[in-house]
Amino acid sequence: MTIIIAAGGTGGHLYPAIALAREFLRRDSSTKILFIGTSRGVESRVLAHEGFELALITAKPVMGKGLLDVVQAMLSLPVGIWQSWQVLRRRRADLVIGVGGYTSPTVLMAAALMGIPRVILEPNAYPGLANKVVGPFAQRVFLAFESAATFFDRRNAQVVGTPIRREFLGQESESQGTVKGNGRHLLIFGGSQGAQAINSAVLEALPLLMARVPTLTITHQTGEGDYERVREGYRALGISANVVSFLYDMPTVLRTADVVVARAGAMTIAELTACGKPAILIPLPTAIYDHQMKNARAMEAAGGAVVLPQSDLTGARLSEIVDTIVTDSKRWDSMHRGSLAMRRIDAGERIVDECYAIMGVNHDINQSFRKAGG
């Protein structure tokens, strides 16, 4: 069986796809997985680290671009469809999965023309343009938020949550209880590419925050472009922290955190809630359709997050919010429970079950485990 996954551009598109790929392999280790992406996004680096094969096609973004870029993107569409057609035919694809981003439309359209079963995953509270465009061509649309259902044919749409890697699961015991007096750890990350505005606010907040919570320890993911500046900022302030450009092992890092400062991509929300982490969410203000704010407000409504719009972001305000969460055990407990209340940990299993049904495959997971000696 060969599964083709069109995903890339950002970690928010890529990591749900990786979670699905691993669930297919967990069911049947003989399954062949191929990702299709471009050379523009993070997929080359991340997929090589995760051990998956990547085929490159021509595809360009449309949203937020000028007229010339839009024209070039539209002209590249037939090329991308033809390249996708060749890959799907050569690999004899049994199923195509689109996870949004500008790669998905070309691959999904090629699959539709070839009659290959196809599904899409929409992890955001407000769907992106790519998934809205290819929605009519998909046999199933898997959603993370009920609010996204109005944009698709309800007969084909199912609200299942966002697939997350199994490394995030089965660790609830590490997230239980109150914040320990000497174990308070702050995790800061701005998505796969980092966030300069968050990095700057954190550097501004550090003197105030460390004066309020001197035992606080910090892991700070900066993004490649801002790594040197942020690392030098910590050094100049005389503050020891784990400053990195990218976090490959997010499950381990996230489980050690007591409070998280982050953007509000769908994957971030899914991972935070899987681990029950209280969060301070700073949505990307330029996100298409303001979908990150909608994601953040959903977690805030559940009680698991404080939303801090970037327009209100200052070092003083950020340090104040972090302080009130890590030093108030009752508030931390309440936010921990609110975060856990949102988690959906069976999304990957449900999506794979449905994909087998669409392909007409009668798959017995227990039989696969017996064949593997499990």
mmCIF file of C-alpha atoms in Angstrom:
data_model
loop_
_atom_site.group_PDB
_atom_site.id
_atom_site.type_symbol
_atom_site.label_atom_id
_atom_site.label_comp_id
_atom_site.label_asym_id
_atom_site.label_seq_id
_atom_site.Cartn_x
_atom_site.Cartn_y
_atom_site.Cartn_z
ATOM 1 C CA MET A 1 0.000 0.000 0.000
ATOM 2 C CA THR A 2 1.316 3.440 -0.932
ATOM 3 C CA ILE A 3 0.170 6.612 0.809
ATOM 4 C CA ILE A 4 1.058 9.985 -0.707
ATOM 5 C CA ILE A 5 0.905 13.015 1.591
ATOM 6 C CA ALA A 6 0.923 16.585 0.265
ATOM 7 C CA ALA A 7 2.159 18.736 3.126
ATOM 8 C CA GLY A 8 4.788 21.331 3.737
ATOM 9 C CA GLY A 9 5.616 24.980 4.003
ATOM 10 C CA THR A 10 5.394 25.198 7.799
ATOM 11 C CA GLY A 11 5.548 22.855 10.746
ATOM 12 C CA GLY A 12 1.830 23.423 11.298
ATOM 13 C CA HIS A 13 1.079 21.670 8.021
ATOM 14 C CA LEU A 14 3.861 19.119 8.262
ATOM 15 C CA TYR A 15 3.654 17.643 11.758
ATOM 16 C CA PRO A 16 -0.013 16.523 11.576
ATOM 17 C CA ALA A 17 0.953 14.749 8.352
ATOM 18 C CA ILE A 18 3.912 13.070 10.064
ATOM 19 C CA ALA A 19 1.575 11.898 12.833
ATOM 20 C CA LEU A 20 -0.719 10.326 10.223
ATOM 21 C CA ALA A 21 2.214 8.698 8.453
ATOM 22 C CA ARG A 22 3.386 7.119 11.692
ATOM 23 C CA GLU A 23 -0.114 5.834 12.438
ATOM 24 C CA PHE A 24 -0.277 4.124 9.018
ATOM 25 C CA LEU A 25 3.111 2.533 9.696
ATOM 26 C CA ARG A 26 2.036 1.478 13.175
ATOM 27 C CA ARG A 27 -0.889 -0.356 11.619
ATOM 28 C CA ASP A 28 1.155 -1.921 8.819
ATOM 29 C CA SER A 29 4.925 -1.527 8.710
ATOM 30 C CA SER A 30 4.992 -2.513 5.029
ATOM 31 C CA THR A 31 3.075 0.637 4.046
ATOM 32 C CA LYS A 32 5.033 2.939 1.754
ATOM 33 C CA ILE A 33 4.855 6.646 2.628
ATOM 34 C CA LEU A 34 5.891 9.451 0.289
ATOM 35 C CA PHE A 35 5.594 13.161 1.036
ATOM 36 C CA ILE A 36 5.235 15.711 -1.743
ATOM 37 C CA GLY A 37 6.422 19.247 -1.080
ATOM 38 C CA THR A 38 8.591 22.040 -2.398
ATOM 39 C CA SER A 39 12.074 23.327 -1.764
ATOM 40 C CA ARG A 40 10.675 26.481 -0.128
ATOM 41 C CA GLY A 41 9.397 25.127 3.185
ATOM 42 C CA VAL A 42 10.758 23.260 6.184
ATOM 43 C CA GLU A 43 9.869 19.839 4.782
ATOM 44 C CA SER A 44 13.314 18.952 3.395
ATOM 45 C CA ARG A 45 15.002 19.428 6.765
ATOM 46 C CA VAL A 46 12.255 17.993 8.966
ATOM 47 C CA LEU A 47 11.394 14.945 6.845
ATOM 48 C CA ALA A 48 15.058 13.977 6.541
ATOM 49 C CA HIS A 49 15.254 14.089 10.347
ATOM 50 C CA GLU A 50 12.045 12.048 10.667
ATOM 51 C CA GLY A 51 13.181 9.453 8.108
ATOM 52 C CA PHE A 52 10.564 10.044 5.390
ATOM 53 C CA GLU A 53 11.075 10.383 1.651
ATOM 54 C CA LEU A 54 10.195 13.668 -0.048
ATOM 55 C CA ALA A 55 9.410 14.323 -3.724
ATOM 56 C CA LEU A 56 9.603 17.931 -4.894
ATOM 57 C CA ILE A 57 7.155 19.633 -7.247
ATOM 58 C CA THR A 58 6.561 23.173 -8.475
ATOM 59 C CA ALA A 59 4.030 25.065 -6.352
ATOM 60 C CA LYS A 60 3.901 28.670 -5.181
ATOM 61 C CA PRO A 61 1.840 30.483 -2.525
ATOM 62 C CA VAL A 62 -1.013 32.845 -3.423
ATOM 63 C CA MET A 63 -2.380 34.269 -0.184
ATOM 64 C CA GLY A 64 -0.780 37.505 0.965
ATOM 65 C CA LYS A 65 1.161 37.907 -2.266
ATOM 66 C CA GLY A 66 1.271 40.702 -4.845
ATOM 67 C CA LEU A 67 -0.278 40.526 -8.294
ATOM 68 C CA LEU A 68 2.891 39.333 -10.021
ATOM 69 C CA ASP A 69 3.394 36.517 -7.499
ATOM 70 C CA VAL A 70 -0.250 35.462 -7.860
ATOM 71 C CA VAL A 71 0.069 35.337 -11.665
ATOM 72 C CA GLN A 72 3.252 33.286 -11.397
ATOM 73 C CA ALA A 73 1.569 30.916 -8.928
ATOM 74 C CA MET A 74 -1.389 30.377 -11.252
ATOM 75 C CA LEU A 75 0.901 29.769 -14.227
ATOM 76 C CA SER A 76 2.817 27.170 -12.215
ATOM 77 C CA LEU A 77 -0.366 25.257 -11.366
ATOM 78 C CA PRO A 78 -0.516 23.111 -14.565
ATOM 79 C CA VAL A 79 3.181 22.276 -14.137
ATOM 80 C CA GLY A 80 2.586 21.167 -10.555
ATOM 81 C CA ILE A 81 -0.427 19.063 -11.532
ATOM 82 C CA TRP A 82 1.580 17.335 -14.266
ATOM 83 C CA GLN A 83 4.482 16.679 -11.902
ATOM 84 C CA SER A 84 2.063 15.326 -9.286
ATOM 85 C CA TRP A 85 0.408 13.098 -11.906
ATOM 86 C CA GLN A 86 3.776 11.578 -12.779
ATOM 87 C CA VAL A 87 4.645 10.923 -9.132
ATOM 88 C CA LEU A 88 1.245 9.357 -8.360
ATOM 89 C CA ARG A 89 1.404 7.132 -11.442
ATOM 90 C CA ARG A 90 5.014 6.071 -10.883
ATOM 91 C CA ARG A 91 4.421 5.255 -7.211
ATOM 92 C CA ARG A 92 1.013 3.644 -7.848
ATOM 93 C CA ALA A 93 -0.624 5.649 -5.093
ATOM 94 C CA ASP A 94 -3.509 4.041 -3.204
ATOM 95 C CA LEU A 95 -4.464 7.181 -1.280
ATOM 96 C CA VAL A 96 -3.613 10.888 -1.356
ATOM 97 C CA ILE A 97 -3.835 13.052 1.765
ATOM 98 C CA GLY A 98 -3.737 16.857 1.624
ATOM 99 C CA VAL A 99 -2.953 18.853 4.748
ATOM 100 C CA GLY A 100 -3.318 22.386 3.411
ATOM 101 C CA GLY A 101 -0.650 24.739 2.181
ATOM 102 C CA TYR A 102 0.113 25.566 -1.424
ATOM 103 C CA THR A 103 1.287 22.034 -2.304
ATOM 104 C CA SER A 104 -2.062 20.363 -1.629
ATOM 105 C CA PRO A 105 -4.205 21.712 -4.507
ATOM 106 C CA THR A 106 -1.951 20.433 -7.291
ATOM 107 C CA VAL A 107 -1.584 16.961 -5.775
ATOM 108 C CA LEU A 108 -5.285 16.626 -4.895
ATOM 109 C CA MET A 109 -6.356 17.749 -8.367
ATOM 110 C CA ALA A 110 -4.032 15.223 -9.990
ATOM 111 C CA ALA A 111 -5.424 12.492 -7.733
ATOM 112 C CA ALA A 112 -9.001 13.470 -8.633
ATOM 113 C CA LEU A 113 -8.197 13.305 -12.362
ATOM 114 C CA MET A 114 -6.687 9.842 -11.857
ATOM 115 C CA GLY A 115 -9.540 8.563 -9.673
ATOM 116 C CA ILE A 116 -7.263 7.917 -6.689
ATOM 117 C CA PRO A 117 -8.978 8.049 -3.259
ATOM 118 C CA ARG A 118 -8.230 11.377 -1.583
ATOM 119 C CA VAL A 119 -8.887 13.109 1.720
ATOM 120 C CA ILE A 120 -7.885 16.395 3.314
ATOM 121 C CA LEU A 121 -7.151 17.477 6.862
ATOM 122 C CA GLU A 122 -8.029 20.982 8.064
ATOM 123 C CA PRO A 123 -6.475 21.606 11.484
ATOM 124 C CA ASN A 124 -7.516 25.255 11.946
ATOM 125 C CA ALA A 125 -10.679 26.780 13.363
ATOM 126 C CA TYR A 126 -10.972 28.779 10.126
ATOM 127 C CA PRO A 127 -9.999 26.839 6.974
ATOM 128 C CA GLY A 128 -7.224 27.977 4.693
ATOM 129 C CA LEU A 129 -7.784 28.799 1.042
ATOM 130 C CA ALA A 130 -6.077 25.641 -0.237
ATOM 131 C CA ASN A 131 -8.431 23.307 1.615
ATOM 132 C CA LYS A 132 -11.512 25.324 0.717
ATOM 133 C CA VAL A 133 -10.528 25.090 -2.948
ATOM 134 C CA VAL A 134 -9.906 21.337 -2.955
ATOM 135 C CA GLY A 135 -12.682 20.449 -0.506
ATOM 136 C CA PRO A 136 -15.166 19.539 -3.291
ATOM 137 C CA PHE A 137 -12.597 17.141 -4.790
ATOM 138 C CA ALA A 138 -12.037 15.238 -1.523
ATOM 139 C CA GLN A 139 -14.006 12.207 -0.434
ATOM 140 C CA ARG A 140 -13.508 13.074 3.232
ATOM 141 C CA VAL A 141 -12.635 16.286 5.048
ATOM 142 C CA PHE A 142 -11.236 15.776 8.549
ATOM 143 C CA LEU A 143 -11.596 18.801 10.830
ATOM 144 C CA ALA A 144 -10.082 19.783 14.145
ATOM 145 C CA PHE A 145 -12.734 22.394 15.034
ATOM 146 C CA GLU A 146 -16.503 22.320 14.628
ATOM 147 C CA SER A 147 -16.405 25.949 13.461
ATOM 148 C CA ALA A 148 -14.699 24.873 10.226
ATOM 149 C CA ALA A 149 -17.511 22.543 9.205
ATOM 150 C CA THR A 150 -19.646 25.293 7.651
ATOM 151 C CA PHE A 151 -17.099 25.685 4.839
ATOM 152 C CA PHE A 152 -17.426 22.116 3.606
ATOM 153 C CA ASP A 153 -20.101 19.613 2.582
ATOM 154 C CA ARG A 154 -21.252 18.231 5.909
ATOM 155 C CA ARG A 155 -21.887 14.840 4.339
ATOM 156 C CA ASN A 156 -18.144 14.427 3.848
ATOM 157 C CA ALA A 157 -16.841 16.391 6.851
ATOM 158 C CA GLN A 158 -15.942 14.866 10.199
ATOM 159 C CA VAL A 159 -14.690 16.675 13.316
ATOM 160 C CA VAL A 160 -11.930 14.461 14.724
ATOM 161 C CA GLY A 161 -9.233 16.775 16.123
ATOM 162 C CA THR A 162 -5.646 17.231 14.953
ATOM 163 C CA PRO A 163 -3.380 14.177 14.624
ATOM 164 C CA ILE A 164 -0.408 14.351 16.956
ATOM 165 C CA ARG A 165 2.630 12.150 17.285
ATOM 166 C CA ARG A 166 2.191 9.315 19.756
ATOM 167 C CA GLU A 167 5.218 10.548 21.697
ATOM 168 C CA PHE A 168 2.901 13.204 23.145
ATOM 169 C CA LEU A 169 0.524 10.560 24.500
ATOM 170 C CA GLY A 170 0.687 8.379 27.555
ATOM 171 C CA GLN A 171 2.567 10.997 29.554
ATOM 172 C CA GLU A 172 -0.257 12.604 31.489
ATOM 173 C CA SER A 173 1.308 11.700 34.811
ATOM 174 C CA GLU A 174 4.166 14.113 34.067
ATOM 175 C CA SER A 175 1.645 16.912 33.675
ATOM 176 C CA GLN A 176 -0.285 16.269 36.859
ATOM 177 C CA GLY A 177 -0.109 18.166 40.107
ATOM 178 C CA THR A 178 0.851 21.719 40.878
ATOM 179 C CA VAL A 179 3.907 23.676 39.865
ATOM 180 C CA LYS A 180 6.835 22.651 42.036
ATOM 181 C CA GLY A 181 8.755 25.297 43.941
ATOM 182 C CA ASN A 182 12.110 24.553 42.306
ATOM 183 C CA GLY A 183 10.812 22.980 39.086
ATOM 184 C CA ARG A 184 9.274 25.885 37.218
ATOM 185 C CA HIS A 185 10.221 25.752 33.578
ATOM 186 C CA LEU A 186 9.181 28.162 30.823
ATOM 187 C CA LEU A 187 9.124 27.098 27.174
ATOM 188 C CA ILE A 188 9.069 29.789 24.489
ATOM 189 C CA PHE A 189 8.625 29.035 20.813
ATOM 190 C CA GLY A 190 7.236 30.932 17.852
ATOM 191 C CA GLY A 191 6.457 28.111 15.451
ATOM 192 C CA SER A 192 8.842 26.309 13.118
ATOM 193 C CA GLN A 193 10.316 29.575 11.827
ATOM 194 C CA GLY A 194 10.396 31.421 15.142
ATOM 195 C CA ALA A 195 8.802 34.786 15.920
ATOM 196 C CA GLN A 196 10.937 37.901 16.176
ATOM 197 C CA ALA A 197 8.237 39.885 18.008
ATOM 198 C CA ILE A 198 7.993 37.221 20.723
ATOM 199 C CA ASN A 199 11.781 36.936 20.944
ATOM 200 C CA SER A 200 12.121 40.688 21.449
ATOM 201 C CA ALA A 201 9.392 40.830 24.101
ATOM 202 C CA VAL A 202 10.995 37.957 25.982
ATOM 203 C CA LEU A 203 14.387 39.697 26.030
ATOM 204 C CA GLU A 204 12.649 42.795 27.368
ATOM 205 C CA ALA A 205 10.768 40.741 29.967
ATOM 206 C CA LEU A 206 13.712 38.733 31.284
ATOM 207 C CA PRO A 207 15.095 41.204 33.870
ATOM 208 C CA LEU A 208 11.638 41.707 35.383
ATOM 209 C CA LEU A 209 10.724 38.033 35.191
ATOM 210 C CA MET A 210 13.916 36.718 36.747
ATOM 211 C CA ALA A 211 13.589 39.281 39.571
ATOM 212 C CA ARG A 212 10.082 37.962 40.266
ATOM 213 C CA VAL A 213 10.860 34.247 39.756
ATOM 214 C CA PRO A 214 14.617 33.787 40.240
ATOM 215 C CA THR A 215 14.392 29.965 40.137
ATOM 216 C CA LEU A 216 12.740 29.931 36.718
ATOM 217 C CA THR A 217 14.480 27.903 34.010
ATOM 218 C CA ILE A 218 13.937 28.561 30.303
ATOM 219 C CA THR A 219 14.016 26.821 26.935
ATOM 220 C CA HIS A 220 13.727 29.306 24.069
ATOM 221 C CA GLN A 221 13.319 28.291 20.410
ATOM 222 C CA THR A 222 14.192 31.333 18.327
ATOM 223 C CA GLY A 223 14.008 30.336 14.666
ATOM 224 C CA GLU A 224 17.167 30.230 12.572
ATOM 225 C CA GLY A 225 17.090 33.871 11.513
ATOM 226 C CA ASP A 226 16.981 35.272 15.059
ATOM 227 C CA TYR A 227 19.114 32.730 16.884
ATOM 228 C CA GLU A 228 22.339 34.721 17.206
ATOM 229 C CA ARG A 229 20.590 37.903 18.350
ATOM 230 C CA VAL A 230 18.580 36.133 21.035
ATOM 231 C CA ARG A 231 21.483 34.033 22.256
ATOM 232 C CA GLU A 232 23.586 37.188 22.598
ATOM 233 C CA GLY A 233 20.700 38.881 24.436
ATOM 234 C CA TYR A 234 20.644 36.175 27.106
ATOM 235 C CA ARG A 235 24.424 36.320 27.395
ATOM 236 C CA ALA A 236 24.421 40.114 27.810
ATOM 237 C CA LEU A 237 21.823 39.823 30.561
ATOM 238 C CA GLY A 238 23.816 37.117 32.311
ATOM 239 C CA ILE A 239 20.870 34.689 32.180
ATOM 240 C CA SER A 240 21.501 31.001 31.541
ATOM 241 C CA ALA A 241 18.932 29.328 29.266
ATOM 242 C CA ASN A 242 18.627 26.606 26.651
ATOM 243 C CA VAL A 243 18.468 28.746 23.495
ATOM 244 C CA VAL A 244 18.007 26.777 20.255
ATOM 245 C CA SER A 245 17.084 27.636 16.683
ATOM 246 C CA PHE A 246 14.736 24.665 16.180
ATOM 247 C CA LEU A 247 13.123 21.993 18.343
ATOM 248 C CA TYR A 248 13.050 18.553 16.755
ATOM 249 C CA ASP A 249 12.048 16.646 19.913
ATOM 250 C CA MET A 250 9.034 18.749 20.871
ATOM 251 C CA PRO A 251 7.342 15.957 22.883
ATOM 252 C CA THR A 252 10.227 15.711 25.357
ATOM 253 C CA VAL A 253 10.715 19.476 25.583
ATOM 254 C CA LEU A 254 7.023 20.220 26.011
ATOM 255 C CA ARG A 255 6.561 17.660 28.788
ATOM 256 C CA THR A 256 9.230 19.400 30.877
ATOM 257 C CA ALA A 257 7.491 22.797 30.647
ATOM 258 C CA ASP A 258 5.222 24.275 33.301
ATOM 259 C CA VAL A 259 4.106 27.240 31.189
ATOM 260 C CA VAL A 260 4.417 27.821 27.444
ATOM 261 C CA VAL A 261 4.627 31.065 25.486
ATOM 262 C CA ALA A 262 3.778 30.404 21.851
ATOM 263 C CA ARG A 263 1.977 31.331 18.678
ATOM 264 C CA ALA A 264 -1.425 29.704 18.161
ATOM 265 C CA GLY A 265 -1.139 27.446 15.153
ATOM 266 C CA ALA A 266 -3.435 24.436 15.113
ATOM 267 C CA MET A 267 -0.581 21.990 15.713
ATOM 268 C CA THR A 268 0.610 24.023 18.683
ATOM 269 C CA ILE A 269 -2.876 23.977 20.234
ATOM 270 C CA ALA A 270 -3.182 20.218 19.700
ATOM 271 C CA GLU A 271 0.192 19.491 21.298
ATOM 272 C CA LEU A 272 -0.331 21.855 24.225
ATOM 273 C CA THR A 273 -3.697 20.337 25.073
ATOM 274 C CA ALA A 274 -2.459 16.769 24.641
ATOM 275 C CA CYS A 275 0.026 17.483 27.441
ATOM 276 C CA GLY A 276 -2.314 19.706 29.447
ATOM 277 C CA LYS A 277 0.007 22.697 29.388
ATOM 278 C CA PRO A 278 -1.096 26.182 30.484
ATOM 279 C CA ALA A 279 -0.174 28.626 27.750
ATOM 280 C CA ILE A 280 0.211 32.285 26.926
ATOM 281 C CA LEU A 281 -0.777 32.483 23.275
ATOM 282 C CA ILE A 282 0.350 35.339 21.030
ATOM 283 C CA PRO A 283 -1.423 34.765 17.699
ATOM 284 C CA LEU A 284 0.365 35.730 14.506
ATOM 285 C CA PRO A 285 -1.437 38.947 13.502
ATOM 286 C CA THR A 286 -0.776 38.426 9.786
ATOM 287 C CA ALA A 287 -2.163 34.869 9.701
ATOM 288 C CA ILE A 288 -4.598 34.386 6.838
ATOM 289 C CA TYR A 289 -8.211 34.911 7.974
ATOM 290 C CA ASP A 290 -6.828 35.584 11.471
ATOM 291 C CA HIS A 291 -7.131 31.841 12.068
ATOM 292 C CA GLN A 292 -4.529 31.833 14.856
ATOM 293 C CA MET A 293 -6.615 34.225 16.930
ATOM 294 C CA LYS A 294 -9.624 31.948 16.465
ATOM 295 C CA ASN A 295 -7.550 28.940 17.543
ATOM 296 C CA ALA A 296 -6.254 30.847 20.582
ATOM 297 C CA ARG A 297 -9.677 32.062 21.664
ATOM 298 C CA ALA A 298 -10.966 28.473 21.583
ATOM 299 C CA MET A 299 -8.256 27.372 24.025
ATOM 300 C CA GLU A 300 -8.795 30.452 26.166
ATOM 301 C CA ALA A 301 -12.531 29.700 26.332
ATOM 302 C CA ALA A 302 -11.701 26.205 27.606
ATOM 303 C CA GLY A 303 -9.647 27.776 30.401
ATOM 304 C CA GLY A 304 -6.247 26.542 29.255
ATOM 305 C CA ALA A 305 -4.708 29.727 27.889
ATOM 306 C CA VAL A 306 -4.317 33.469 28.208
ATOM 307 C CA VAL A 307 -4.479 35.261 24.858
ATOM 308 C CA LEU A 308 -2.066 38.180 24.525
ATOM 309 C CA PRO A 309 -2.535 39.951 21.156
ATOM 310 C CA GLN A 310 0.727 41.026 19.599
ATOM 311 C CA SER A 311 -0.523 44.625 19.580
ATOM 312 C CA ASP A 312 -0.553 44.469 23.403
ATOM 313 C CA LEU A 313 2.697 42.546 23.733
ATOM 314 C CA THR A 314 5.320 44.184 25.934
ATOM 315 C CA GLY A 315 8.027 42.764 28.129
ATOM 316 C CA ALA A 316 6.324 44.082 31.247
ATOM 317 C CA ARG A 317 2.953 42.562 30.345
ATOM 318 C CA LEU A 318 4.464 39.222 29.371
ATOM 319 C CA SER A 319 6.512 38.945 32.567
ATOM 320 C CA GLU A 320 3.426 39.771 34.639
ATOM 321 C CA ILE A 321 1.320 37.033 33.055
ATOM 322 C CA VAL A 322 4.044 34.403 33.326
ATOM 323 C CA ASP A 323 4.576 35.328 36.968
ATOM 324 C CA THR A 324 0.897 35.012 37.871
ATOM 325 C CA ILE A 325 0.694 31.527 36.364
ATOM 326 C CA VAL A 326 3.901 29.946 37.650
ATOM 327 C CA THR A 327 3.571 31.326 41.177
ATOM 328 C CA ASP A 328 -0.147 30.701 41.683
ATOM 329 C CA SER A 329 -0.665 26.959 42.043
ATOM 330 C CA LYS A 330 -4.464 27.232 42.023
ATOM 331 C CA ARG A 331 -4.444 29.151 38.765
ATOM 332 C CA TRP A 332 -1.920 26.722 37.267
ATOM 333 C CA ASP A 333 -4.087 23.763 38.268
ATOM 334 C CA SER A 334 -7.165 25.382 36.745
ATOM 335 C CA MET A 335 -5.394 26.132 33.458
ATOM 336 C CA HIS A 336 -3.896 22.641 33.390
ATOM 337 C CA ARG A 337 -7.391 21.122 33.666
ATOM 338 C CA GLY A 338 -8.757 23.529 31.059
ATOM 339 C CA SER A 339 -5.990 22.589 28.645
ATOM 340 C CA LEU A 340 -6.570 18.857 29.142
ATOM 341 C CA ALA A 341 -10.313 19.341 28.588
ATOM 342 C CA MET A 342 -9.624 20.349 24.968
ATOM 343 C CA ARG A 343 -7.385 17.486 24.011
ATOM 344 C CA ARG A 344 -8.312 15.030 21.260
ATOM 345 C CA ILE A 345 -5.807 12.184 21.272
ATOM 346 C CA ASP A 346 -7.462 9.699 18.912
ATOM 347 C CA ALA A 347 -7.596 11.849 15.765
ATOM 348 C CA GLY A 348 -4.871 9.915 13.958
ATOM 349 C CA GLU A 349 -6.490 6.556 14.662
ATOM 350 C CA ARG A 350 -9.916 7.749 13.538
ATOM 351 C CA ILE A 351 -8.584 9.261 10.323
ATOM 352 C CA VAL A 352 -6.611 6.142 9.412
ATOM 353 C CA ASP A 353 -9.648 3.947 10.120
ATOM 354 C CA GLU A 354 -11.713 6.069 7.753
ATOM 355 C CA CYS A 355 -8.978 6.069 5.114
ATOM 356 C CA TYR A 356 -8.913 2.273 5.116
ATOM 357 C CA ALA A 357 -12.690 2.280 4.648
ATOM 358 C CA ILE A 358 -12.436 4.696 1.709
ATOM 359 C CA MET A 359 -9.824 2.465 0.065
ATOM 360 C CA GLY A 360 -11.991 -0.596 0.675
ATOM 361 C CA VAL A 361 -9.340 -2.198 2.861
ATOM 362 C CA ASN A 362 -10.486 -4.513 5.639
ATOM 363 C CA HIS A 363 -7.652 -3.917 8.038
ATOM 364 C CA ASP A 364 -7.216 -5.749 11.333
ATOM 365 C CA ILE A 365 -4.643 -3.924 13.457
ATOM 366 C CA ASN A 366 -4.344 -6.907 15.811
ATOM 367 C CA GLN A 367 -3.529 -9.166 12.858
ATOM 368 C CA SER A 368 -0.765 -6.767 11.789
ATOM 369 C CA PHE A 369 0.706 -6.815 15.278
ATOM 370 C CA ARG A 370 0.634 -10.635 15.320
ATOM 371 C CA LYS A 371 2.469 -10.767 11.972
ATOM 372 C CA ALA A 372 5.071 -8.395 13.389
ATOM 373 C CA GLY A 373 5.466 -10.580 16.448
ATOM 374 C CA GLY A 374 3.821 -7.987 18.749
#
